[in-house]
Amino acid sequence: MSTYTRVSVTSSLEDTQKKVQQLHNEGFKKDHIYVLTHSAEGTNYVAEYAGAEQISMAEEGLFTSIANLFRSRGEELRAKILALGVPEAETDRLVTELEWGKILVLATPHMSEEDTLMMYQGEAFQRTIY
């Protein structure tokens, strides 16, 4: 089982659904597989279609979630991606992918709180592109 955040960029609902299933088959729990699109409505639709989760206050934290109410959509997306442990340098590229109409699939490992702190300090992640 992976100990880092996995990030994939997909181009269609079908590819997204396949990627979510693949991650689940690899051992990621369904409630740790997230999708993200440029629009909130699109994210909701894709999450339901693919059987994935949306990044919520539980992942972002209370203060980030409140701050997102006052941010531009690009800044909100950046904060959501960062909350899952993706390095800042990679986050900018991923937001650009979202602006181009792509879909992000992010999977976080299920770990204890202590392990999670170590993972985020190391900012470990793996990126794949479909």
Coordinates of N, CA, C and O in Angstrom, one line a residue:
M1 N 0.8 -1.2 0.0 CA 0.0 0.0 0.0 C 0.9 1.2 0.0 O 1.9 1.3 0.7
S2 N 0.5 2.2 -0.7 CA 1.2 3.5 -0.9 C 1.2 4.3 0.4 O 0.2 4.3 1.2
T3 N 2.2 5.0 0.6 CA 2.3 5.9 1.8 C 2.3 7.4 1.4 O 2.8 8.2 2.2
Y4 N 1.9 7.7 0.2 CA 2.0 9.1 -0.3 C 0.7 9.4 -1.1 O 0.0 8.5 -1.5
T5 N 0.5 10.7 -1.3 CA -0.7 11.1 -2.1 C -0.4 10.8 -3.6 O 0.6 11.1 -4.1
R6 N -1.4 10.1 -4.2 CA -1.3 9.8 -5.6 C -2.1 10.8 -6.4 O -3.3 11.1 -6.0
V7 N -1.6 11.4 -7.5 CA -2.4 12.4 -8.3 C -2.4 11.9 -9.7 O -1.3 11.6 -10.3
S8 N -3.6 11.9 -10.3 CA -3.7 11.5 -11.7 C -4.5 12.6 -12.4 O -5.5 13.2 -11.8
V9 N -4.2 12.9 -13.6 CA -5.0 13.8 -14.4 C -5.7 13.0 -15.5 O -5.1 12.3 -16.3
T10 N -7.0 13.2 -15.6 CA -7.8 12.4 -16.5 C -8.6 13.4 -17.4 O -8.7 14.6 -17.1
S11 N -9.0 12.9 -18.6 CA -9.7 13.8 -19.6 C -11.2 13.5 -19.8 O -11.8 14.2 -20.4
S12 N -11.7 12.4 -19.2 CA -13.1 12.1 -19.4 C -13.7 11.4 -18.1 O -12.9 10.9 -17.3
L13 N -15.0 11.3 -18.1 CA -15.7 10.7 -17.0 C -15.3 9.2 -16.9 O -15.1 8.6 -15.9
E14 N -15.2 8.5 -18.1 CA -14.9 7.1 -18.1 C -13.5 6.9 -17.6 O -13.2 5.9 -16.8
D15 N -12.5 7.7 -18.0 CA -11.1 7.5 -17.6 C -11.0 7.8 -16.0 O -10.3 7.1 -15.3
T16 N -11.8 8.7 -15.6 CA -11.9 9.0 -14.1 C -12.4 7.9 -13.4 O -11.9 7.5 -12.3
Q17 N -13.5 7.3 -13.8 CA -14.1 6.2 -13.2 C -13.1 5.0 -13.1 O -13.0 4.3 -12.1
K18 N -12.4 4.7 -14.2 CA -11.5 3.6 -14.3 C -10.3 3.9 -13.3 O -9.9 3.0 -12.6
K19 N -9.9 5.1 -13.2 CA -8.8 5.5 -12.3 C -9.2 5.3 -10.9 O -8.4 4.7 -10.0
V20 N -10.4 5.7 -10.5 CA -10.9 5.5 -9.2 C -11.0 4.0 -8.8 O -10.5 3.6 -7.7
Q21 N -11.5 3.2 -9.7 CA -11.5 1.8 -9.5 C -10.1 1.2 -9.4 O -9.9 0.3 -8.5
Q22 N -9.2 1.6 -10.2 CA -7.8 1.1 -10.1 C -7.2 1.4 -8.8 O -6.6 0.6 -8.2
L23 N -7.4 2.6 -8.3 CA -6.8 3.0 -7.0 C -7.5 2.2 -5.9 O -6.8 1.8 -5.0
H24 N -8.8 2.0 -6.0 CA -9.4 1.2 -5.0 C -8.9 -0.3 -5.0 O -8.6 -0.9 -4.0
N25 N -8.7 -0.8 -6.2 CA -8.1 -2.2 -6.3 C -6.7 -2.2 -5.8 O -6.2 -3.3 -5.4
E26 N -6.0 -1.1 -5.8 CA -4.6 -1.1 -5.3 C -4.5 -0.9 -3.8 O -3.5 -0.9 -3.2
G27 N -5.7 -0.8 -3.2 CA -5.7 -0.7 -1.7 C -6.1 0.6 -1.1 O -6.2 0.7 0.1
F28 N -6.4 1.6 -1.9 CA -6.8 2.9 -1.4 C -8.3 2.8 -1.0 O -9.1 2.2 -1.8
K29 N -8.7 3.3 0.2 CA -10.1 3.2 0.6 C -10.9 4.2 -0.2 O -10.4 5.3 -0.6
K30 N -12.1 3.8 -0.5 CA -13.0 4.7 -1.3 C -13.2 6.1 -0.7 O -13.2 7.1 -1.5
D31 N -13.2 6.2 0.6 CA -13.3 7.5 1.2 C -12.0 8.3 1.3 O -12.0 9.4 1.8
H32 N -11.0 7.8 0.6 CA -9.7 8.5 0.5 C -9.3 8.7 -0.9 O -8.2 9.0 -1.3
I33 N -10.3 8.6 -1.8 CA -10.1 8.9 -3.3 C -11.0 10.0 -3.6 O -12.2 10.0 -3.4
Y34 N -10.4 11.1 -4.1 CA -11.1 12.4 -4.3 C -11.0 12.8 -5.8 O -10.0 12.4 -6.5
V35 N -12.0 13.5 -6.3 CA -11.9 14.1 -7.6 C -12.1 15.6 -7.5 O -12.7 16.1 -6.5
L36 N -11.6 16.3 -8.5 CA -11.6 17.8 -8.5 C -11.7 18.2 -9.9 O -10.9 17.8 -10.7
T37 N -12.6 19.1 -10.2 CA -12.7 19.8 -11.5 C -12.7 21.3 -11.2 O -12.7 21.8 -10.1
H38 N -12.6 22.1 -12.3 CA -12.5 23.5 -12.1 C -13.8 24.1 -11.5 O -13.7 25.1 -10.8
S39 N -14.9 23.5 -11.7 CA -16.2 24.1 -11.1 C -16.7 23.2 -10.0 O -16.5 21.9 -10.0
A40 N -17.3 23.8 -9.0 CA -17.9 23.0 -7.9 C -18.9 22.0 -8.4 O -19.0 20.9 -7.9
E41 N -19.8 22.5 -9.3 CA -20.8 21.7 -9.8 C -20.3 20.5 -10.6 O -20.8 19.3 -10.5
G42 N -19.2 20.7 -11.4 CA -18.6 19.7 -12.1 C -17.9 18.6 -11.2 O -18.0 17.4 -11.4
T43 N -17.3 19.1 -10.1 CA -16.8 18.2 -9.1 C -17.8 17.3 -8.5 O -17.6 16.1 -8.3
N44 N -18.9 17.9 -8.1 CA -20.1 17.1 -7.6 C -20.5 16.0 -8.5 O -20.7 14.9 -8.2
Y45 N -20.7 16.4 -9.8 CA -21.2 15.5 -10.8 C -20.2 14.3 -11.0 O -20.5 13.1 -11.0
V46 N -18.9 14.7 -11.2 CA -17.9 13.7 -11.4 C -17.7 12.7 -10.2 O -17.6 11.5 -10.4
A47 N -17.8 13.3 -9.0 CA -17.7 12.5 -7.8 C -18.8 11.4 -7.7 O -18.5 10.2 -7.4
E48 N -20.0 11.8 -8.0 CA -21.1 10.9 -8.0 C -21.0 9.8 -9.1 O -21.2 8.7 -8.9
Y49 N -20.6 10.3 -10.3 CA -20.4 9.4 -11.5 C -19.3 8.3 -11.2 O -19.5 7.1 -11.5
A50 N -18.2 8.8 -10.7 CA -17.0 7.9 -10.5 C -17.0 7.2 -9.2 O -16.1 6.3 -9.0
G51 N -17.9 7.5 -8.3 CA -17.9 6.8 -7.0 C -16.7 7.3 -6.1 O -16.2 6.5 -5.3
A52 N -16.4 8.6 -6.2 CA -15.3 9.1 -5.4 C -15.8 10.2 -4.4 O -17.0 10.5 -4.4
E53 N -14.9 10.8 -3.7 CA -15.3 11.8 -2.7 C -14.9 13.2 -3.2 O -14.1 13.3 -4.2
Q54 N -15.4 14.2 -2.6 CA -15.0 15.6 -2.8 C -14.2 16.0 -1.6 O -14.3 15.5 -0.5
I55 N -13.2 16.9 -1.9 CA -12.4 17.4 -0.8 C -13.3 18.3 0.1 O -13.8 19.3 -0.4
S56 N -13.4 18.0 1.4 CA -14.3 18.7 2.2 C -13.5 19.4 3.4 O -12.3 19.3 3.5
M57 N -14.3 20.0 4.3 CA -13.7 20.6 5.5 C -12.9 19.6 6.3 O -11.9 20.0 6.9
A58 N -13.2 18.4 6.3 CA -12.5 17.4 7.1 C -11.0 17.3 6.6 O -10.1 17.1 7.3
E59 N -10.8 17.4 5.3 CA -9.5 17.3 4.7 C -8.8 18.7 4.7 O -7.6 18.7 4.9
E60 N -9.5 19.7 4.4 CA -9.0 21.1 4.4 C -8.6 21.7 5.7 O -7.7 22.4 5.8
G61 N -9.5 21.4 6.7 CA -9.4 22.1 8.0 C -10.4 23.2 8.0 O -10.7 23.8 7.0
L62 N -10.8 23.6 9.2 CA -11.8 24.6 9.4 C -11.4 26.0 8.8 O -12.1 26.6 8.1
F63 N -10.1 26.4 9.1 CA -9.7 27.7 8.7 C -9.5 27.9 7.2 O -9.9 28.9 6.6
T64 N -9.0 26.8 6.6 CA -8.9 26.9 5.1 C -10.2 26.8 4.5 O -10.5 27.6 3.5
S65 N -11.1 26.1 5.0 CA -12.5 26.0 4.4 C -13.2 27.3 4.5 O -13.8 27.8 3.6
I66 N -13.1 28.0 5.6 CA -13.6 29.4 5.8 C -13.0 30.3 4.8 O -13.6 31.1 4.1
A67 N -11.6 30.3 4.8 CA -10.9 31.2 3.9 C -11.3 31.0 2.4 O -11.3 32.0 1.6
N68 N -11.6 29.8 2.0 CA -12.0 29.5 0.6 C -13.3 30.2 0.2 O -13.5 30.5 -0.9
L69 N -14.1 30.6 1.2 CA -15.3 31.4 0.9 C -15.0 32.7 0.3 O -15.8 33.3 -0.4
F70 N -13.8 33.2 0.6 CA -13.4 34.6 0.2 C -12.3 34.6 -0.9 O -11.8 35.6 -1.3
R71 N -11.9 33.4 -1.4 CA -10.8 33.3 -2.4 C -11.4 33.1 -3.8 O -12.6 32.7 -4.0
S72 N -10.6 33.4 -4.8 CA -10.9 33.2 -6.2 C -11.0 31.6 -6.3 O -10.5 30.9 -5.5
R73 N -11.6 31.2 -7.4 CA -11.7 29.7 -7.6 C -10.3 29.1 -7.8 O -10.1 28.0 -7.2
G74 N -9.4 29.8 -8.4 CA -8.1 29.2 -8.6 C -7.4 29.1 -7.2 O -6.7 28.1 -7.0
E75 N -7.5 30.1 -6.4 CA -6.9 30.0 -5.0 C -7.6 28.9 -4.2 O -6.9 28.2 -3.4
E76 N -8.9 28.8 -4.3 CA -9.6 27.7 -3.6 C -9.1 26.3 -4.0 O -8.9 25.5 -3.2
L77 N -9.0 26.1 -5.4 CA -8.5 24.8 -5.9 C -7.1 24.6 -5.4 O -6.8 23.4 -5.0
R78 N -6.3 25.6 -5.4 CA -4.9 25.4 -4.9 C -4.9 25.0 -3.4 O -4.1 24.1 -3.1
A79 N -5.7 25.6 -2.6 CA -5.8 25.3 -1.2 C -6.3 23.8 -1.0 O -5.8 23.1 -0.1
K80 N -7.2 23.4 -1.8 CA -7.8 22.0 -1.7 C -6.7 21.0 -2.0 O -6.5 20.0 -1.4
I81 N -5.9 21.3 -3.1 CA -4.9 20.4 -3.5 C -3.8 20.3 -2.5 O -3.3 19.2 -2.1
L82 N -3.4 21.5 -2.0 CA -2.3 21.5 -0.9 C -2.8 20.8 0.3 O -1.9 20.1 1.0
A83 N -4.0 20.8 0.7 CA -4.5 20.2 1.9 C -4.3 18.6 1.8 O -4.3 18.0 2.9
L84 N -4.2 18.1 0.6 CA -4.0 16.6 0.5 C -2.5 16.3 0.4 O -2.2 15.1 0.1
G85 N -1.6 17.2 0.6 CA -0.2 16.9 0.7 C 0.6 17.0 -0.6 O 1.7 16.6 -0.7
V86 N 0.0 17.7 -1.6 CA 0.7 17.9 -2.9 C 1.6 19.1 -2.7 O 1.2 20.1 -2.2
P87 N 2.9 19.0 -3.1 CA 3.8 20.1 -3.0 C 3.3 21.4 -3.8 O 2.7 21.2 -4.8
E88 N 3.6 22.5 -3.3 CA 3.2 23.8 -3.8 C 3.6 24.0 -5.3 O 2.8 24.4 -6.1
A89 N 4.8 23.6 -5.7 CA 5.3 23.7 -7.0 C 4.4 22.9 -8.0 O 4.1 23.3 -9.1
E90 N 4.0 21.7 -7.6 CA 3.2 20.9 -8.5 C 1.7 21.4 -8.5 O 1.0 21.2 -9.5
T91 N 1.3 22.0 -7.4 CA -0.1 22.5 -7.3 C -0.4 23.5 -8.4 O -1.5 23.4 -9.0
D92 N 0.5 24.4 -8.7 CA 0.2 25.4 -9.8 C 0.0 24.7 -11.1 O -0.9 25.1 -11.9
R93 N 0.7 23.7 -11.4 CA 0.6 23.0 -12.7 C -0.8 22.3 -12.7 O -1.5 22.3 -13.7
L94 N -1.2 21.7 -11.6 CA -2.4 21.0 -11.5 C -3.6 21.9 -11.7 O -4.6 21.6 -12.3
V95 N -3.5 23.1 -11.1 CA -4.6 24.1 -11.3 C -4.8 24.5 -12.7 O -5.9 24.6 -13.2
T96 N -3.6 24.6 -13.4 CA -3.7 24.9 -14.9 C -4.4 23.8 -15.6 O -5.2 24.0 -16.5
E97 N -4.1 22.5 -15.3 CA -4.8 21.4 -15.9 C -6.3 21.5 -15.7 O -7.1 21.2 -16.6
L98 N -6.7 21.9 -14.5 CA -8.1 22.1 -14.2 C -8.8 23.2 -15.0 O -9.9 23.0 -15.5
E99 N -8.0 24.2 -15.2 CA -8.5 25.3 -16.1 C -8.7 24.9 -17.5 O -9.5 25.4 -18.2
W100 N -7.9 23.9 -18.0 CA -8.0 23.4 -19.3 C -9.1 22.3 -19.4 O -9.3 21.7 -20.5
G101 N -9.9 22.1 -18.4 CA -11.0 21.1 -18.4 C -10.7 19.7 -18.0 O -11.5 18.8 -18.1
K102 N -9.5 19.5 -17.5 CA -9.1 18.2 -17.0 C -9.7 17.9 -15.6 O -10.3 18.8 -15.0
I103 N -9.7 16.6 -15.2 CA -10.2 16.2 -14.0 C -9.0 15.6 -13.1 O -8.2 14.8 -13.7
L104 N -8.9 16.0 -11.9 CA -7.9 15.4 -11.0 C -8.5 14.3 -10.2 O -9.6 14.4 -9.7
V105 N -7.7 13.2 -10.0 CA -8.1 12.1 -9.1 C -6.9 12.1 -8.1 O -5.8 11.9 -8.5
L106 N -7.2 12.3 -6.8 CA -6.2 12.3 -5.8 C -6.6 11.2 -4.8 O -7.7 11.1 -4.4
A107 N -5.6 10.4 -4.4 CA -5.8 9.4 -3.4 C -4.8 9.5 -2.3 O -3.6 9.7 -2.5
T108 N -5.3 9.5 -1.1 CA -4.4 9.6 0.1 C -4.4 8.3 0.8 O -5.5 7.6 0.9
P109 N -3.3 7.9 1.4 CA -3.3 6.7 2.1 C -4.0 6.8 3.5 O -4.2 7.9 4.0
H110 N -4.5 5.7 3.9 CA -5.2 5.6 5.2 C -4.1 5.3 6.3 O -3.6 4.2 6.2
M111 N -3.8 6.3 7.1 CA -2.7 6.1 8.1 C -3.2 6.7 9.4 O -4.2 7.4 9.5
S112 N -2.4 6.4 10.4 CA -2.6 7.0 11.7 C -2.3 8.4 11.7 O -1.6 8.9 10.8
E113 N -2.7 9.2 12.7 CA -2.4 10.6 12.7 C -0.9 10.9 12.7 O -0.4 11.8 12.0
E114 N -0.1 10.1 13.4 CA 1.3 10.3 13.5 C 1.9 10.1 12.1 O 2.8 10.8 11.7
D115 N 1.5 9.0 11.4 CA 2.0 8.8 10.1 C 1.7 9.9 9.1 O 2.4 10.3 8.2
T116 N 0.4 10.4 9.2 CA 0.0 11.5 8.4 C 0.9 12.7 8.5 O 1.2 13.4 7.6
L117 N 1.2 13.1 9.8 CA 2.1 14.2 10.0 C 3.4 14.0 9.3 O 4.0 15.0 8.7
M118 N 4.0 12.9 9.4 CA 5.3 12.6 8.7 C 5.1 12.7 7.2 O 6.0 13.3 6.6
M119 N 4.0 12.2 6.7 CA 3.8 12.3 5.2 C 3.8 13.7 4.7 O 4.4 14.1 3.8
Y120 N 3.0 14.5 5.4 CA 2.8 15.9 5.0 C 4.1 16.7 5.1 O 4.4 17.6 4.4
Q121 N 4.9 16.4 6.2 CA 6.2 17.1 6.3 C 7.1 16.8 5.2 O 7.9 17.6 4.7
G122 N 7.1 15.6 4.7 CA 7.9 15.2 3.6 C 7.3 15.5 2.2 O 8.0 15.4 1.2
E123 N 6.1 15.9 2.2 CA 5.3 16.3 1.0 C 5.5 15.2 -0.1 O 5.8 15.5 -1.3
A124 N 5.4 14.0 0.2 CA 5.5 12.9 -0.7 C 4.2 12.7 -1.5 O 3.1 12.8 -1.0
F125 N 4.4 12.5 -2.8 CA 3.2 12.3 -3.7 C 3.7 11.6 -4.9 O 4.9 11.6 -5.2
Q126 N 2.8 11.1 -5.7 CA 3.1 10.5 -7.0 C 2.1 11.0 -8.0 O 0.9 11.1 -7.7
R127 N 2.6 11.4 -9.1 CA 1.8 12.0 -10.2 C 1.7 11.0 -11.3 O 2.7 10.5 -11.8
T128 N 0.5 10.9 -11.9 CA 0.4 10.1 -13.1 C -0.6 10.9 -14.0 O -1.4 11.6 -13.5
I129 N -0.4 10.8 -15.3 CA -1.3 11.5 -16.3 C -1.9 10.5 -17.2 O -1.2 9.6 -17.7
Y130 N -3.2 10.6 -17.4 CA -3.9 9.7 -18.4 C -4.0 10.5 -19.7 O -4.3 11.6 -19.7

